[in-house]
Coordinates of C-alpha atoms in Angstrom, one line a residue:
M145 CA 160.2 -59.4 -51.3
K146 CA 158.1 -61.0 -48.6
K147 CA 154.9 -62.6 -49.9
T148 CA 151.7 -60.8 -49.0
V149 CA 148.2 -61.8 -49.8
K150 CA 145.3 -59.4 -50.1
K151 CA 141.8 -60.6 -49.4
A152 CA 138.9 -59.1 -51.2
L153 CA 132.3 -48.5 -33.2
S154 CA 131.0 -47.9 -30.7
V155 CA 129.5 -44.5 -29.9
A156 CA 131.5 -44.5 -26.7
A157 CA 134.7 -44.9 -28.5
I158 CA 134.3 -42.1 -30.9
S159 CA 132.9 -39.8 -28.2
A160 CA 135.9 -40.5 -26.0
M161 CA 138.2 -39.8 -29.0
A162 CA 136.4 -36.6 -29.8
I163 CA 136.5 -35.3 -26.3
G164 CA 140.2 -36.0 -26.1
A165 CA 140.9 -34.4 -29.5
F166 CA 138.8 -31.3 -29.0
A167 CA 140.5 -30.6 -25.7
G168 CA 143.6 -29.6 -27.6
T169 CA 142.0 -27.9 -30.5
S170 CA 141.1 -24.2 -30.9
F171 CA 137.8 -23.5 -32.6
N172 CA 139.3 -22.4 -35.9
G173 CA 140.3 -26.0 -36.9
N174 CA 143.9 -25.3 -35.9
S175 CA 145.8 -27.3 -33.3
A176 CA 146.5 -25.3 -30.3
E177 CA 150.1 -26.5 -30.5
A178 CA 150.6 -25.9 -34.2
G179 CA 151.7 -22.3 -34.0
S180 CA 150.3 -21.5 -37.4
T181 CA 148.9 -18.1 -38.3
Y182 CA 146.8 -19.1 -41.3
N183 CA 143.3 -17.5 -41.7
P184 CA 140.8 -20.3 -41.0
K185 CA 138.3 -18.6 -43.3
G186 CA 140.8 -17.7 -46.0
K187 CA 141.3 -19.2 -49.4
A188 CA 143.2 -22.5 -49.7
K189 CA 145.6 -22.4 -52.6
N190 CA 146.5 -26.1 -52.1
V191 CA 144.6 -29.1 -50.9
I192 CA 146.1 -32.4 -49.6
F193 CA 143.4 -35.0 -49.2
M194 CA 144.6 -38.0 -47.2
I195 CA 142.7 -41.3 -47.0
P196 CA 143.7 -44.0 -44.6
D197 CA 141.7 -46.8 -46.3
G198 CA 139.6 -48.8 -43.8
Y199 CA 140.5 -46.6 -40.8
S200 CA 137.8 -45.9 -38.2
A201 CA 137.7 -44.5 -34.6
S202 CA 138.6 -47.9 -33.3
Y203 CA 141.8 -48.0 -35.4
A204 CA 142.5 -44.4 -34.1
T205 CA 142.1 -45.5 -30.5
N206 CA 144.2 -48.7 -30.8
Y207 CA 146.8 -46.8 -32.7
R208 CA 147.1 -44.2 -29.9
W209 CA 147.7 -47.1 -27.4
F210 CA 150.2 -48.7 -29.8
K211 CA 152.1 -45.4 -30.2
G212 CA 151.9 -44.6 -26.5
E213 CA 150.8 -41.0 -27.1
E214 CA 148.4 -38.9 -29.2
S215 CA 148.8 -39.2 -32.9
A216 CA 149.5 -36.2 -35.2
M217 CA 145.8 -36.3 -36.2
D218 CA 144.1 -36.3 -32.8
S219 CA 144.3 -32.5 -32.3
I220 CA 142.7 -31.7 -35.6
L221 CA 139.7 -33.9 -35.4
V222 CA 136.7 -31.9 -36.6
G223 CA 133.8 -34.3 -37.3
M224 CA 132.7 -37.6 -38.9
H225 CA 131.2 -38.8 -42.1
R226 CA 128.7 -41.4 -43.3
T227 CA 129.9 -44.0 -45.7
Y228 CA 126.9 -45.9 -47.2
S229 CA 126.8 -46.4 -51.0
A230 CA 123.9 -46.0 -53.5
N231 CA 123.1 -49.7 -53.3
S232 CA 124.4 -50.9 -49.9
K233 CA 124.6 -49.8 -46.2
V234 CA 128.1 -51.1 -46.4
T235 CA 130.3 -49.5 -49.1
D236 CA 133.3 -50.7 -50.9
S237 CA 136.3 -48.5 -51.7
A238 CA 135.2 -47.8 -55.3
A239 CA 131.8 -46.4 -54.3
A240 CA 133.2 -44.6 -51.2
G241 CA 136.0 -43.1 -53.2
T242 CA 133.6 -42.0 -56.0
A243 CA 131.5 -40.2 -53.4
M244 CA 134.5 -38.5 -51.9
A245 CA 135.9 -37.6 -55.3
T246 CA 132.7 -36.6 -57.2
G247 CA 130.0 -35.8 -54.6
V248 CA 127.7 -38.5 -56.0
K249 CA 126.7 -41.8 -54.4
T250 CA 127.2 -44.8 -56.7
N251 CA 127.0 -48.6 -56.6
N252 CA 129.7 -50.7 -55.1
G253 CA 132.4 -51.5 -57.6
M254 CA 131.9 -48.5 -59.9
I255 CA 134.7 -45.9 -60.5
S256 CA 133.5 -42.3 -60.8
T257 CA 130.4 -43.3 -62.8
S258 CA 126.9 -42.9 -61.6
P259 CA 124.7 -46.0 -61.1
D260 CA 123.3 -45.5 -64.6
G261 CA 126.8 -45.3 -66.1
E262 CA 127.2 -41.5 -66.5
E263 CA 130.7 -40.2 -66.1
L264 CA 131.1 -37.9 -63.1
K265 CA 133.5 -35.0 -62.8
T266 CA 136.0 -35.3 -59.9
I267 CA 137.5 -32.7 -57.7
L268 CA 140.9 -33.4 -59.2
E269 CA 139.5 -32.8 -62.7
T270 CA 137.9 -29.5 -61.5
V271 CA 141.2 -28.4 -60.0
E272 CA 143.1 -29.2 -63.2
E273 CA 140.7 -27.1 -65.3
K274 CA 141.7 -24.1 -63.1
G275 CA 145.4 -24.6 -63.9
K276 CA 146.5 -26.3 -60.7
A277 CA 148.9 -29.3 -60.6
T278 CA 147.6 -32.6 -59.3
G279 CA 149.0 -35.8 -57.8
L280 CA 148.0 -39.3 -56.6
V281 CA 150.0 -41.4 -54.1
A282 CA 149.1 -44.8 -52.8
T283 CA 150.7 -48.0 -51.4
S284 CA 148.4 -50.2 -53.4
T285 CA 148.5 -50.3 -57.2
I286 CA 148.0 -46.7 -58.3
T287 CA 145.1 -48.0 -60.4
H288 CA 143.3 -49.4 -57.4
A289 CA 139.9 -48.2 -56.5
T290 CA 140.7 -45.2 -54.3
P291 CA 143.3 -43.5 -56.4
A292 CA 141.5 -44.5 -59.6
V293 CA 138.3 -42.6 -58.7
F294 CA 140.0 -39.2 -58.8
A295 CA 141.2 -39.4 -62.4
S296 CA 139.4 -42.2 -64.3
H297 CA 135.9 -43.4 -65.2
V298 CA 135.2 -47.1 -65.7
P299 CA 132.2 -49.3 -64.9
T300 CA 134.1 -51.7 -62.7
R301 CA 137.1 -51.3 -60.4
A302 CA 138.6 -54.5 -61.8
D303 CA 139.5 -52.8 -65.0
E304 CA 142.9 -51.6 -63.8
A305 CA 144.4 -51.9 -67.3
G306 CA 141.8 -49.5 -68.5
I307 CA 142.4 -47.1 -65.6
A308 CA 146.1 -46.7 -66.1
P309 CA 146.1 -44.8 -69.3
Q310 CA 143.4 -42.5 -68.1
L311 CA 145.6 -41.3 -65.2
I312 CA 148.1 -40.0 -67.8
E313 CA 145.5 -38.8 -70.3
N314 CA 143.7 -36.8 -67.7
G315 CA 146.9 -35.0 -66.9
V316 CA 147.8 -36.1 -63.4
D317 CA 151.2 -34.5 -62.8
V318 CA 152.5 -36.9 -60.1
I319 CA 151.6 -40.6 -60.0
L320 CA 153.3 -42.7 -57.3
G321 CA 152.6 -46.2 -56.1
G322 CA 152.5 -49.8 -57.3
G323 CA 151.0 -51.3 -60.4
K324 CA 153.7 -51.3 -63.0
R325 CA 152.1 -54.3 -64.6
Y326 CA 149.3 -52.0 -65.8
F327 CA 151.6 -49.5 -67.5
P328 CA 153.0 -51.2 -70.6
D329 CA 156.3 -49.9 -72.1
A330 CA 154.4 -48.1 -74.9
L331 CA 152.3 -46.1 -72.4
L332 CA 155.4 -45.1 -70.4
T333 CA 157.2 -44.1 -73.6
E334 CA 154.4 -41.8 -74.5
A335 CA 154.5 -40.4 -70.9
K336 CA 158.2 -39.7 -71.2
Q337 CA 157.5 -37.9 -74.5
D338 CA 154.9 -35.8 -72.7
G339 CA 157.5 -34.7 -70.1
Y340 CA 157.1 -37.3 -67.3
N341 CA 160.2 -38.4 -65.4
V342 CA 159.6 -42.1 -64.8
V343 CA 161.3 -43.8 -61.8
S344 CA 161.1 -47.3 -60.3
D345 CA 162.8 -47.4 -57.0
K346 CA 163.4 -45.5 -53.8
S347 CA 166.8 -44.1 -54.7
A348 CA 165.6 -42.9 -58.1
L349 CA 162.6 -41.2 -56.4
A350 CA 164.9 -39.4 -54.0
S351 CA 166.9 -37.9 -56.8
S352 CA 164.0 -37.1 -59.1
V353 CA 163.0 -33.7 -57.7
G354 CA 164.0 -30.9 -60.1
K355 CA 164.2 -33.1 -63.1
S356 CA 160.7 -32.5 -64.3
D357 CA 157.3 -31.0 -63.3
K358 CA 155.8 -34.4 -64.0
L359 CA 156.6 -37.6 -62.2
I360 CA 155.6 -41.2 -62.4
G361 CA 156.9 -43.7 -59.9
L362 CA 155.9 -47.3 -60.2
F363 CA 157.8 -49.2 -57.5
A364 CA 156.3 -52.7 -57.8
S365 CA 154.6 -54.9 -60.3
D366 CA 151.5 -55.1 -58.1
A367 CA 151.0 -53.4 -54.7
L368 CA 153.9 -52.2 -52.6
A369 CA 155.0 -54.2 -49.6
P370 CA 153.3 -53.8 -46.2
E371 CA 155.2 -51.5 -43.9
L372 CA 156.2 -54.5 -41.8
D373 CA 157.9 -56.0 -44.9
R374 CA 159.4 -52.8 -46.4
D375 CA 163.0 -53.6 -45.2
E376 CA 163.3 -56.4 -47.8
T377 CA 162.5 -54.0 -50.7
N378 CA 163.9 -50.9 -52.4
E379 CA 160.4 -49.3 -52.3
P380 CA 159.9 -45.9 -50.8
S381 CA 157.6 -45.4 -47.8
L382 CA 154.3 -43.5 -48.0
A383 CA 156.0 -40.6 -46.2
E384 CA 158.8 -40.5 -48.8
M385 CA 156.4 -40.6 -51.7
T386 CA 154.3 -37.8 -50.1
Q387 CA 157.3 -35.6 -49.6
S388 CA 158.5 -36.2 -53.2
A389 CA 155.0 -35.4 -54.5
L390 CA 154.9 -32.1 -52.5
D391 CA 158.4 -31.2 -53.7
V392 CA 157.2 -31.5 -57.4
L393 CA 153.7 -30.0 -57.0
K394 CA 154.6 -27.0 -54.9
K395 CA 156.5 -25.6 -58.0
D396 CA 153.1 -24.8 -59.6
K397 CA 152.4 -21.1 -58.8
D398 CA 148.7 -21.7 -59.2
G399 CA 148.6 -24.4 -56.5
F400 CA 147.8 -28.1 -56.4
F401 CA 145.6 -30.9 -55.3
L402 CA 147.2 -34.1 -53.9
M403 CA 145.5 -37.3 -52.8
V404 CA 147.5 -39.6 -50.6
E405 CA 146.1 -43.1 -49.7
G406 CA 147.3 -45.3 -46.9
S407 CA 145.9 -48.3 -48.8
Q408 CA 147.0 -51.3 -46.7
I409 CA 145.4 -50.4 -43.4
D410 CA 142.3 -51.8 -45.2
W411 CA 144.1 -54.9 -46.3
A412 CA 145.3 -55.6 -42.7
G413 CA 141.7 -55.2 -41.6
H414 CA 140.5 -57.8 -44.1
D415 CA 143.1 -60.2 -42.7
N416 CA 142.3 -59.2 -39.1
D417 CA 146.1 -58.5 -38.8
A418 CA 146.4 -56.1 -35.9
A419 CA 150.1 -55.6 -36.2
W420 CA 149.9 -54.9 -39.9
A421 CA 147.1 -52.4 -39.2
M422 CA 149.1 -50.6 -36.6
K423 CA 152.3 -50.5 -38.6
D424 CA 150.6 -49.2 -41.7
S425 CA 148.7 -46.7 -39.5
E426 CA 152.1 -45.5 -38.3
A427 CA 153.4 -45.2 -41.9
F428 CA 150.3 -43.2 -42.7
E429 CA 150.8 -40.9 -39.7
K430 CA 154.4 -40.2 -40.9
A431 CA 152.9 -39.1 -44.2
V432 CA 150.4 -36.9 -42.4
E433 CA 153.3 -35.3 -40.5
K434 CA 154.9 -34.4 -43.9
A435 CA 151.7 -32.9 -45.1
L436 CA 151.1 -30.9 -41.9
A437 CA 154.7 -29.6 -41.8
F438 CA 154.2 -28.3 -45.4
A439 CA 150.8 -26.8 -44.5
K440 CA 152.1 -25.1 -41.4
K441 CA 155.0 -23.5 -43.2
D442 CA 152.9 -22.6 -46.3
K443 CA 149.8 -21.3 -44.5
N444 CA 147.8 -21.6 -47.7
T445 CA 147.3 -25.3 -47.7
L446 CA 144.2 -27.2 -46.5
V447 CA 144.9 -30.8 -45.2
V448 CA 141.8 -33.1 -45.0
I449 CA 142.0 -36.6 -43.6
A450 CA 139.3 -39.2 -43.7
G451 CA 139.1 -42.9 -44.1
D452 CA 136.7 -44.1 -46.7
H453 CA 135.1 -46.8 -44.5
D454 CA 135.9 -49.2 -41.7
T455 CA 137.3 -52.6 -42.3
G456 CA 137.1 -55.6 -40.0
G457 CA 135.0 -54.1 -37.2
M458 CA 138.1 -53.8 -34.9
S459 CA 137.3 -53.3 -31.2
V460 CA 139.4 -51.9 -28.4
G461 CA 139.9 -54.2 -25.4
N462 CA 141.7 -53.8 -22.1
A463 CA 144.7 -52.3 -23.9
N464 CA 147.5 -54.7 -24.4
V465 CA 148.4 -53.6 -27.9
E466 CA 152.0 -53.0 -26.8
V467 CA 152.7 -56.6 -27.8
L468 CA 152.1 -55.5 -31.4
R469 CA 155.3 -53.4 -31.3
N470 CA 157.5 -56.5 -31.3
I471 CA 155.9 -58.1 -34.4
T472 CA 158.1 -58.0 -37.5
A473 CA 156.0 -59.7 -40.2
T474 CA 152.5 -59.9 -41.4
G475 CA 150.4 -63.1 -40.7
D476 CA 150.5 -63.8 -44.4
F477 CA 154.3 -63.8 -44.4
M478 CA 154.5 -66.0 -41.3
A479 CA 152.1 -68.5 -43.0
S480 CA 154.4 -68.6 -46.0
K481 CA 157.2 -69.8 -43.7
L482 CA 155.3 -72.8 -42.4
D483 CA 156.3 -76.2 -43.6
A484 CA 154.0 -78.6 -45.5
N485 CA 152.5 -80.0 -42.2
R486 CA 152.7 -76.7 -40.3
S487 CA 154.8 -78.5 -37.7
N488 CA 157.0 -75.5 -37.2
V489 CA 154.2 -73.1 -36.1
K490 CA 155.7 -72.5 -32.7
N491 CA 159.1 -71.6 -34.0
V492 CA 157.8 -69.3 -36.8
V493 CA 155.4 -67.4 -34.6
K494 CA 158.1 -67.0 -31.9
Q495 CA 160.6 -65.8 -34.5
Y496 CA 158.4 -63.0 -35.8
T497 CA 156.2 -62.1 -32.8
G498 CA 158.2 -63.1 -29.7
L499 CA 155.1 -64.9 -28.5
D500 CA 155.2 -68.4 -27.0
V501 CA 152.5 -70.6 -28.6
T502 CA 150.7 -73.2 -26.5
D503 CA 150.0 -76.7 -27.9
A504 CA 146.3 -75.9 -28.2
E505 CA 147.1 -72.7 -30.1
A506 CA 149.5 -74.5 -32.4
A507 CA 147.0 -77.2 -33.2
K508 CA 144.4 -74.5 -34.0
I509 CA 146.7 -72.9 -36.5
Q510 CA 147.7 -76.3 -38.0
S511 CA 144.1 -77.2 -38.7
A512 CA 142.9 -73.8 -39.9
K513 CA 141.8 -73.3 -43.5
D514 CA 143.8 -70.0 -43.6
A515 CA 146.9 -70.3 -41.4
G516 CA 147.7 -66.5 -41.9
I517 CA 144.3 -65.5 -40.4
A518 CA 144.7 -68.1 -37.7
I519 CA 148.0 -66.6 -36.7
N520 CA 146.5 -63.1 -36.8
Q521 CA 143.7 -64.2 -34.5
L522 CA 146.2 -65.5 -32.0
V523 CA 148.1 -62.3 -32.1
S524 CA 144.9 -60.2 -31.7
E525 CA 143.8 -62.3 -28.7
R526 CA 147.1 -61.6 -27.0
A527 CA 146.8 -57.9 -27.9
R528 CA 143.1 -57.9 -26.8
V529 CA 142.0 -56.6 -30.1
G530 CA 138.7 -58.0 -31.4
W531 CA 137.3 -58.3 -34.9
A532 CA 133.7 -58.5 -36.1
T533 CA 134.3 -59.6 -39.7
T534 CA 136.9 -59.8 -42.5
D535 CA 134.8 -57.5 -44.6
H536 CA 133.9 -53.8 -44.4
T537 CA 131.4 -52.4 -41.9
G538 CA 129.0 -49.4 -42.2
V539 CA 130.1 -47.2 -39.2
D540 CA 130.7 -43.5 -39.4
I541 CA 134.3 -42.4 -39.9
P542 CA 136.4 -39.6 -38.2
V543 CA 137.2 -36.5 -40.2
Y544 CA 140.3 -34.4 -39.6
A545 CA 141.2 -31.0 -41.1
F546 CA 143.8 -28.3 -40.8
G547 CA 144.4 -25.1 -42.6
P548 CA 142.2 -22.5 -44.4
G549 CA 138.8 -24.0 -44.8
A550 CA 139.1 -26.5 -42.0
D551 CA 136.0 -25.0 -40.4
L552 CA 133.9 -26.3 -43.3
F553 CA 134.4 -30.0 -42.3
R554 CA 132.9 -29.8 -38.8
G555 CA 130.0 -32.0 -37.8
L556 CA 128.5 -35.1 -39.2
L557 CA 129.0 -35.1 -43.0
E558 CA 128.0 -37.2 -45.9
N559 CA 131.0 -38.6 -47.8
T560 CA 129.6 -36.7 -50.8
D561 CA 130.3 -33.4 -49.1
F562 CA 134.1 -33.6 -49.5
P563 CA 134.6 -32.4 -53.0
E564 CA 132.2 -29.5 -52.7
L565 CA 133.7 -28.4 -49.4
M566 CA 137.3 -28.6 -50.8
A567 CA 136.2 -26.6 -53.8
E568 CA 134.6 -24.1 -51.5
A569 CA 137.8 -23.8 -49.5
M570 CA 139.7 -23.1 -52.8
K571 CA 136.9 -20.6 -53.8
L572 CA 136.2 -22.8 -56.9
K573 CA 132.8 -23.6 -58.4
Y574 CA 132.3 -27.4 -58.4
G575 CA 130.1 -29.2 -60.9
K576 CA 129.3 -32.9 -60.7
Q577 CA 128.6 -33.5 -64.4
K578 CA 131.3 -34.0 -67.0

């Protein structure tokens, strides 16, 4: 597997995106091209909540240029949401996810617990109490902040070993992602005894449907590979995991709740890696297409899509993002291929990006503290993509929705509105306290 390293908008842009999106959208939350006949005010039997971590309006705009046409999400844009946490204008994924899963603002770093340490009921737990099946899918460790908030309660997101058993104890029916290191053999043995089918690679996942109503897929010791590096692994894509999850969950006659996270869009933003960001946005869109295809056929499924926050403060320049299509590796991977003196910078960058590096650019990479980020900065300059930071920012985030209940998500929301609105779409009573 290629080595990867994880490091901990303008109004005009979002306005332009909104105008473009609403131009192709009817006022019932349904794409004018979708051909679905669902009742926009009807009851949602199923909910698919999709979270492209770190994804903002600028990512959406650059991705549209990268793809060369509108994305599958553009025609179902319905609003935006605010992301601040209980103790900061700029949230982290734990606090943002907690708000989106429980309806309560908490402090950065906390997993579905209030600032004073009280456990908070999640939308997933509420759905389970009503007899519906549930699932979590991510390209990070499945114990990472965003998936963790839906089915665990710990004071700090760092306690992934403490999160893992809670996912099983809390009855999540489908668990797909990375993080095998946090699931000891004894825990997986107990899971098998409880009826889980446990798989560990792409081929086993493909043949898993029909073997059990419960599925655990742990495809890497840590996080899965970035989409740019997937060809060197036997790991499934986000779209493949999403389809497998749907194939299992749809068998529950009472319905289901599924959360799907495109985890590594955020990590690309932390690294200012524009190619990684676009390629994982593409992988996320393919998963969205699986969800929308299911919802259009089913007509009783609500699909809600919203990033938890922005990462990196990406900007949109005089579009040249087409150069990103030719890049075949992350900046981290390219940095791992440099020799001790970084004297082969030009050859490495040329091999994986197709770009010719000047002497001045090579010298800058050779002297950089972090060669991977220096390579990413070079690529971003060529693609005319700017970055404000390697951390999160506090801008509002686009919200997309399709299916029965889509109308509920229109306008400017708080991130705490999501679980209550999803419960309302399912005609369920939602309570925030455990």
